[in-house]
PDB file of C-alpha atoms in Angstrom:
ATOM      1  CA  UNK F   1     -14.839  22.923 -22.634  1.00 51.00           C
ATOM      2  CA  UNK F   2     -14.751  20.183 -25.235  1.00 52.00           C
ATOM      3  CA  UNK F   3     -17.954  18.319 -26.022  1.00 51.00           C
ATOM      4  CA  UNK F   4     -18.151  14.923 -27.610  1.00 49.00           C
ATOM      5  CA  UNK F   5     -21.022  14.033 -29.907  1.00 50.00           C
ATOM      6  CA  UNK F   6     -20.989  10.266 -29.617  1.00 52.00           C
ATOM      7  CA  UNK F   7     -23.543   9.784 -32.404  1.00 53.00           C
ATOM      8  CA  UNK F   8     -21.306  11.243 -35.090  1.00 51.00           C
ATOM      9  CA  UNK F   9     -18.083  10.823 -33.109  1.00 53.00           C
ATOM     10  CA  UNK F  10     -17.270  14.444 -33.742  1.00 52.00           C
ATOM     11  CA  UNK F  11     -15.430  16.605 -31.244  1.00 53.00           C
ATOM     12  CA  UNK F  12     -16.995  20.017 -30.752  1.00 53.00           C
ATOM     13  CA  UNK F  13     -14.706  22.691 -29.319  1.00 56.00           C
ATOM     14  CA  UNK F  14     -15.836  26.014 -27.870  1.00 56.00           C
ATOM     15  CA  UNK F  15     -15.474  29.237 -29.725  1.00 60.00           C
ATOM     16  CA  UNK F  16     -13.498  30.864 -26.903  1.00 59.00           C
ATOM     17  CA  UNK F  17     -10.075  29.439 -26.129  1.00 60.00           C
ATOM     18  CA  UNK F  18      -9.626  28.017 -22.618  1.00 62.00           C
ATOM     19  CA  UNK F  19      -7.439  30.176 -20.407  1.00 64.00           C
ATOM     20  CA  UNK F  20      -4.643  28.380 -18.628  1.00 66.00           C
ATOM     21  CA  UNK F  21      -4.218  29.234 -14.980  1.00 70.00           C
ATOM     22  CA  UNK F  22      -0.815  30.401 -13.902  1.00 74.00           C
ATOM     23  CA  UNK F  23       0.503  28.091 -11.248  1.00 72.00           C
ATOM     24  CA  UNK F  24       3.638  28.661  -9.268  1.00 74.00           C
ATOM     25  CA  UNK F  25       5.256  25.899  -7.244  1.00 76.00           C
ATOM     26  CA  UNK F  26       7.099  27.216  -4.233  1.00 75.00           C
ATOM     27  CA  UNK F  27       9.515  24.718  -2.691  1.00 74.00           C
ATOM     28  CA  UNK F  28       9.574  24.665   1.127  1.00 67.00           C
ATOM     29  CA  UNK F  29      12.409  26.472   2.776  1.00 71.00           C
ATOM     30  CA  UNK F  30      15.114  24.612   4.671  1.00 68.00           C
ATOM     31  CA  UNK F  31      13.726  25.558   8.088  1.00 66.00           C
ATOM     32  CA  UNK F  32      10.360  24.039   7.233  1.00 62.00           C
ATOM     33  CA  UNK F  33      12.042  20.846   6.017  1.00 59.00           C
ATOM     34  CA  UNK F  34      13.973  20.582   9.272  1.00 59.00           C
ATOM     35  CA  UNK F  35      10.781  20.912  11.309  1.00 58.00           C
ATOM     36  CA  UNK F  36       8.913  18.361   9.182  1.00 56.00           C
ATOM     37  CA  UNK F  37      11.705  15.781   9.357  1.00 52.00           C
ATOM     38  CA  UNK F  38      13.829  16.078  12.420  1.00 52.00           C
ATOM     39  CA  UNK F  39      17.319  15.775  10.933  1.00 55.00           C
ATOM     40  CA  UNK F  40      19.011  16.105  14.306  1.00 57.00           C
ATOM     41  CA  UNK F  41      17.346  13.162  16.056  1.00 59.00           C
ATOM     42  CA  UNK F  42      15.615  11.333  13.185  1.00 58.00           C
ATOM     43  CA  UNK F  43      16.193   7.690  12.282  1.00 54.00           C
ATOM     44  CA  UNK F  44      18.745   6.573   9.745  1.00 57.00           C
ATOM     45  CA  UNK F  45      17.725   4.170   6.990  1.00 62.00           C
ATOM     46  CA  UNK F  46      19.917   1.469   8.517  1.00 71.00           C
ATOM     47  CA  UNK F  47      18.441   1.129  11.994  1.00 73.00           C
ATOM     48  CA  UNK F  48      20.616   0.138  14.890  1.00 79.00           C
ATOM     49  CA  UNK F  49      19.376  -2.476  17.384  1.00 84.00           C
ATOM     50  CA  UNK F  50      18.663   0.327  19.877  1.00 86.00           C
ATOM     51  CA  UNK F  51      16.572   2.230  17.324  1.00 79.00           C
ATOM     52  CA  UNK F  52      14.651  -0.936  16.419  1.00 81.00           C
ATOM     53  CA  UNK F  53      13.935  -1.533  20.090  1.00 86.00           C
ATOM     54  CA  UNK F  54      12.751   2.056  20.509  1.00 85.00           C
ATOM     55  CA  UNK F  55      10.407   1.689  17.523  1.00 81.00           C
ATOM     56  CA  UNK F  56       9.033  -1.570  18.935  1.00 84.00           C
ATOM     57  CA  UNK F  57       8.280   0.209  22.223  1.00 85.00           C
ATOM     58  CA  UNK F  58       6.426   2.971  20.356  1.00 84.00           C
ATOM     59  CA  UNK F  59       4.329   0.402  18.492  1.00 81.00           C
ATOM     60  CA  UNK F  60       3.613  -1.474  21.733  1.00 84.00           C
ATOM     61  CA  UNK F  61       2.505   1.718  23.500  1.00 87.00           C
ATOM     62  CA  UNK F  62       0.245   2.582  20.549  1.00 86.00           C
ATOM     63  CA  UNK F  63      -1.308  -0.883  20.673  1.00 86.00           C
ATOM     64  CA  UNK F  64      -1.899  -0.613  24.418  1.00 88.00           C
ATOM     65  CA  UNK F  65      -3.533   2.786  23.927  1.00 89.00           C
ATOM     66  CA  UNK F  66      -5.771   1.309  21.217  1.00 89.00           C
ATOM     67  CA  UNK F  67      -6.825  -1.584  23.474  1.00 90.00           C
ATOM     68  CA  UNK F  68      -7.668   0.711  26.386  1.00 92.00           C
ATOM     69  CA  UNK F  69      -9.460   3.340  24.289  1.00 93.00           C
ATOM     70  CA  UNK F  70     -11.530   0.876  22.251  1.00 93.00           C
ATOM     71  CA  UNK F  71     -12.315  -1.124  25.406  1.00 93.00           C
ATOM     72  CA  UNK F  72     -13.697   2.019  27.048  1.00 94.00           C
ATOM     73  CA  UNK F  73     -15.700   2.892  23.925  1.00 95.00           C
ATOM     74  CA  UNK F  74     -17.153  -0.631  23.798  1.00 95.00           C
ATOM     75  CA  UNK F  75     -18.265  -0.440  27.441  1.00 96.00           C
ATOM     76  CA  UNK F  76     -19.782   3.023  26.994  1.00 96.00           C
ATOM     77  CA  UNK F  77     -21.652   2.005  23.856  1.00 96.00           C
ATOM     78  CA  UNK F  78     -22.959  -1.156  25.497  1.00 96.00           C
ATOM     79  CA  UNK F  79     -24.320   0.923  28.398  1.00 97.00           C
ATOM     80  CA  UNK F  80     -26.090   3.191  25.903  1.00 97.00           C
ATOM     81  CA  UNK F  81     -27.689   0.193  24.213  1.00 97.00           C
ATOM     82  CA  UNK F  82     -28.831  -1.311  27.518  1.00 96.00           C
ATOM     83  CA  UNK F  83     -30.341   2.057  28.436  1.00 97.00           C
ATOM     84  CA  UNK F  84     -32.004   2.318  25.028  1.00 97.00           C
ATOM     85  CA  UNK F  85     -33.604  -1.101  25.462  1.00 96.00           C
ATOM     86  CA  UNK F  86     -35.447   0.255  28.484  1.00 95.00           C
ATOM     87  CA  UNK F  87     -36.111   3.765  27.138  1.00 96.00           C
ATOM     88  CA  UNK F  88     -37.133   4.205  23.477  1.00 95.00           C
ATOM     89  CA  UNK F  89     -36.164   7.898  23.512  1.00 96.00           C
ATOM     90  CA  UNK F  90     -32.490   6.899  23.938  1.00 96.00           C
ATOM     91  CA  UNK F  91     -32.455   4.686  20.838  1.00 96.00           C
ATOM     92  CA  UNK F  92     -31.296   7.319  18.338  1.00 96.00           C
ATOM     93  CA  UNK F  93     -28.316   8.150  20.564  1.00 96.00           C
ATOM     94  CA  UNK F  94     -27.451   4.440  20.946  1.00 96.00           C
ATOM     95  CA  UNK F  95     -27.650   3.900  17.178  1.00 96.00           C
ATOM     96  CA  UNK F  96     -25.404   6.914  16.494  1.00 95.00           C
ATOM     97  CA  UNK F  97     -22.854   5.756  19.083  1.00 96.00           C
ATOM     98  CA  UNK F  98     -22.902   2.214  17.652  1.00 96.00           C
ATOM     99  CA  UNK F  99     -22.308   3.558  14.162  1.00 95.00           C
ATOM    100  CA  UNK F 100     -19.357   5.677  15.296  1.00 94.00           C
ATOM    101  CA  UNK F 101     -17.889   2.765  17.228  1.00 95.00           C
ATOM    102  CA  UNK F 102     -18.238   0.360  14.290  1.00 95.00           C
ATOM    103  CA  UNK F 103     -16.500   2.826  11.993  1.00 93.00           C
ATOM    104  CA  UNK F 104     -13.610   3.358  14.429  1.00 92.00           C
ATOM    105  CA  UNK F 105     -13.022  -0.322  15.081  1.00 93.00           C
ATOM    106  CA  UNK F 106     -13.323  -1.198  11.396  1.00 92.00           C
ATOM    107  CA  UNK F 107     -10.734   1.421  10.516  1.00 89.00           C
ATOM    108  CA  UNK F 108      -8.242   0.644  13.287  1.00 89.00           C
ATOM    109  CA  UNK F 109      -8.609  -3.073  14.055  1.00 89.00           C
ATOM    110  CA  UNK F 110      -6.349  -4.353  11.303  1.00 85.00           C
ATOM    111  CA  UNK F 111      -3.797  -1.645  11.967  1.00 85.00           C
ATOM    112  CA  UNK F 112      -3.242  -3.029  15.462  1.00 88.00           C
ATOM    113  CA  UNK F 113      -3.269  -6.722  14.431  1.00 88.00           C
ATOM    114  CA  UNK F 114      -6.978  -7.265  15.161  1.00 91.00           C
ATOM    115  CA  UNK F 115      -8.400  -8.040  11.707  1.00 92.00           C
ATOM    116  CA  UNK F 116     -11.106 -10.207  13.281  1.00 93.00           C
ATOM    117  CA  UNK F 117     -12.393  -7.104  15.055  1.00 94.00           C
ATOM    118  CA  UNK F 118     -12.412  -5.326  11.696  1.00 94.00           C
ATOM    119  CA  UNK F 119     -14.599  -8.086  10.225  1.00 94.00           C
ATOM    120  CA  UNK F 120     -17.114  -7.887  13.061  1.00 95.00           C
ATOM    121  CA  UNK F 121     -17.131  -4.095  12.992  1.00 95.00           C
ATOM    122  CA  UNK F 122     -17.755  -4.172   9.245  1.00 94.00           C
ATOM    123  CA  UNK F 123     -20.792  -6.393   9.824  1.00 94.00           C
ATOM    124  CA  UNK F 124     -22.009  -4.043  12.550  1.00 95.00           C
ATOM    125  CA  UNK F 125     -21.419  -0.956  10.426  1.00 94.00           C
ATOM    126  CA  UNK F 126     -23.423  -2.418   7.524  1.00 93.00           C
ATOM    127  CA  UNK F 127     -26.215  -3.334   9.928  1.00 94.00           C
ATOM    128  CA  UNK F 128     -26.334   0.086  11.604  1.00 94.00           C
ATOM    129  CA  UNK F 129     -25.735   2.182   8.462  1.00 89.00           C
ATOM    130  CA  UNK F 130     -28.371   4.782   7.599  1.00 89.00           C
ATOM    131  CA  UNK F 131     -30.453   4.100  10.696  1.00 91.00           C
ATOM    132  CA  UNK F 132     -31.849   6.813  12.889  1.00 92.00           C
ATOM    133  CA  UNK F 133     -33.313   4.398  15.441  1.00 93.00           C
ATOM    134  CA  UNK F 134     -33.665   0.656  15.963  1.00 94.00           C
ATOM    135  CA  UNK F 135     -36.121  -1.898  17.242  1.00 94.00           C
ATOM    136  CA  UNK F 136     -35.435  -3.890  20.387  1.00 95.00           C
ATOM    137  CA  UNK F 137     -34.194  -6.903  18.390  1.00 95.00           C
ATOM    138  CA  UNK F 138     -31.943  -4.675  16.283  1.00 95.00           C
ATOM    139  CA  UNK F 139     -30.412  -3.191  19.422  1.00 96.00           C
ATOM    140  CA  UNK F 140     -29.784  -6.707  20.697  1.00 96.00           C
ATOM    141  CA  UNK F 141     -27.995  -7.583  17.436  1.00 96.00           C
ATOM    142  CA  UNK F 142     -25.792  -4.492  17.840  1.00 96.00           C
ATOM    143  CA  UNK F 143     -25.146  -5.510  21.458  1.00 97.00           C
ATOM    144  CA  UNK F 144     -24.032  -8.988  20.345  1.00 96.00           C
ATOM    145  CA  UNK F 145     -21.572  -7.392  17.934  1.00 97.00           C
ATOM    146  CA  UNK F 146     -20.204  -5.201  20.726  1.00 97.00           C
ATOM    147  CA  UNK F 147     -19.943  -8.154  23.118  1.00 96.00           C
ATOM    148  CA  UNK F 148     -18.035 -10.135  20.471  1.00 95.00           C
ATOM    149  CA  UNK F 149     -15.660  -7.243  19.902  1.00 95.00           C
ATOM    150  CA  UNK F 150     -15.072  -6.939  23.618  1.00 93.00           C
ATOM    151  CA  UNK F 151     -14.329 -10.674  24.021  1.00 93.00           C
ATOM    152  CA  UNK F 152     -11.812 -10.547  21.168  1.00 92.00           C
ATOM    153  CA  UNK F 153     -10.149  -7.482  22.648  1.00 91.00           C
ATOM    154  CA  UNK F 154     -10.113  -8.830  26.209  1.00 90.00           C
ATOM    155  CA  UNK F 155      -8.749 -12.188  25.039  1.00 90.00           C
ATOM    156  CA  UNK F 156      -6.208 -10.442  22.794  1.00 89.00           C
ATOM    157  CA  UNK F 157      -7.194 -12.562  19.791  1.00 89.00           C
ATOM    158  CA  UNK F 158      -4.922 -11.192  17.103  1.00 87.00           C
ATOM    159  CA  UNK F 159      -5.070 -12.364  13.529  1.00 87.00           C
ATOM    160  CA  UNK F 160      -8.208 -13.970  12.138  1.00 87.00           C
ATOM    161  CA  UNK F 161      -8.673 -16.392  15.018  1.00 83.00           C
ATOM    162  CA  UNK F 162      -9.645 -20.039  14.877  1.00 86.00           C
ATOM    163  CA  UNK F 163     -12.631 -21.691  13.237  1.00 89.00           C
ATOM    164  CA  UNK F 164     -14.711 -20.783  16.298  1.00 90.00           C
ATOM    165  CA  UNK F 165     -14.063 -17.072  15.821  1.00 89.00           C
ATOM    166  CA  UNK F 166     -14.705 -17.295  12.067  1.00 89.00           C
ATOM    167  CA  UNK F 167     -17.982 -19.116  12.742  1.00 93.00           C
ATOM    168  CA  UNK F 168     -18.919 -16.311  15.159  1.00 92.00           C
ATOM    169  CA  UNK F 169     -18.308 -13.695  12.457  1.00 92.00           C
ATOM    170  CA  UNK F 170     -20.453 -15.670  10.004  1.00 93.00           C
ATOM    171  CA  UNK F 171     -23.237 -16.046  12.585  1.00 94.00           C
ATOM    172  CA  UNK F 172     -23.203 -12.319  13.406  1.00 94.00           C
ATOM    173  CA  UNK F 173     -23.358 -11.440   9.722  1.00 92.00           C
ATOM    174  CA  UNK F 174     -26.350 -13.760   9.176  1.00 94.00           C
ATOM    175  CA  UNK F 175     -28.060 -12.391  12.271  1.00 93.00           C
ATOM    176  CA  UNK F 176     -27.539  -8.838  11.018  1.00 92.00           C
ATOM    177  CA  UNK F 177     -28.991  -9.752   7.612  1.00 92.00           C
ATOM    178  CA  UNK F 178     -32.018 -11.392   9.250  1.00 92.00           C
ATOM    179  CA  UNK F 179     -32.916  -8.352  11.370  1.00 92.00           C
ATOM    180  CA  UNK F 180     -31.737  -5.655   8.947  1.00 89.00           C
ATOM    181  CA  UNK F 181     -35.274  -4.468   8.175  1.00 86.00           C
ATOM    182  CA  UNK F 182     -37.069  -2.276   8.954  1.00 79.00           C
ATOM    183  CA  UNK F 183     -34.629   0.612   8.570  1.00 71.00           C
ATOM    184  CA  UNK F 184     -35.903   3.707  10.322  1.00 63.00           C
TER     185      UNK F 184
END
């Protein structure tokens, strides 16, 4: 290993030479290539109108799956928070579920044309990060984030929304900052 002495700007090299590792690159065989990229039924670079339509249907089905799955996760997480408001022993589970939900929505929202959801989820993730439990007010802040996400999803607000939606994101972020502490 080479060491640098920054004071004298000298390079100190070890007494033993460094051994180079022998590396062999093995190209994949033809059968593996055919399985990885389906040459028989794959898409050509110049897509026909039928292929474009098929791709649009795949994207639409993926978006519908996202909406249904995230909607179910939002409802389940909200139920956990409501339960945790009544029972302090359920708070760690509600915080963990909220953190997982925020991460999922933040990662996938923009992919499915819901960047506004990504913004709200980012606020929620920052608020929930590194918590093991939460106070009642902190759970209510997380619940407001979840309710906002659900409204956006149910209303199918794609893009960044209007000034009302942007004001909601700003208000949620300020609310999260206000009740951020204590972190437990």
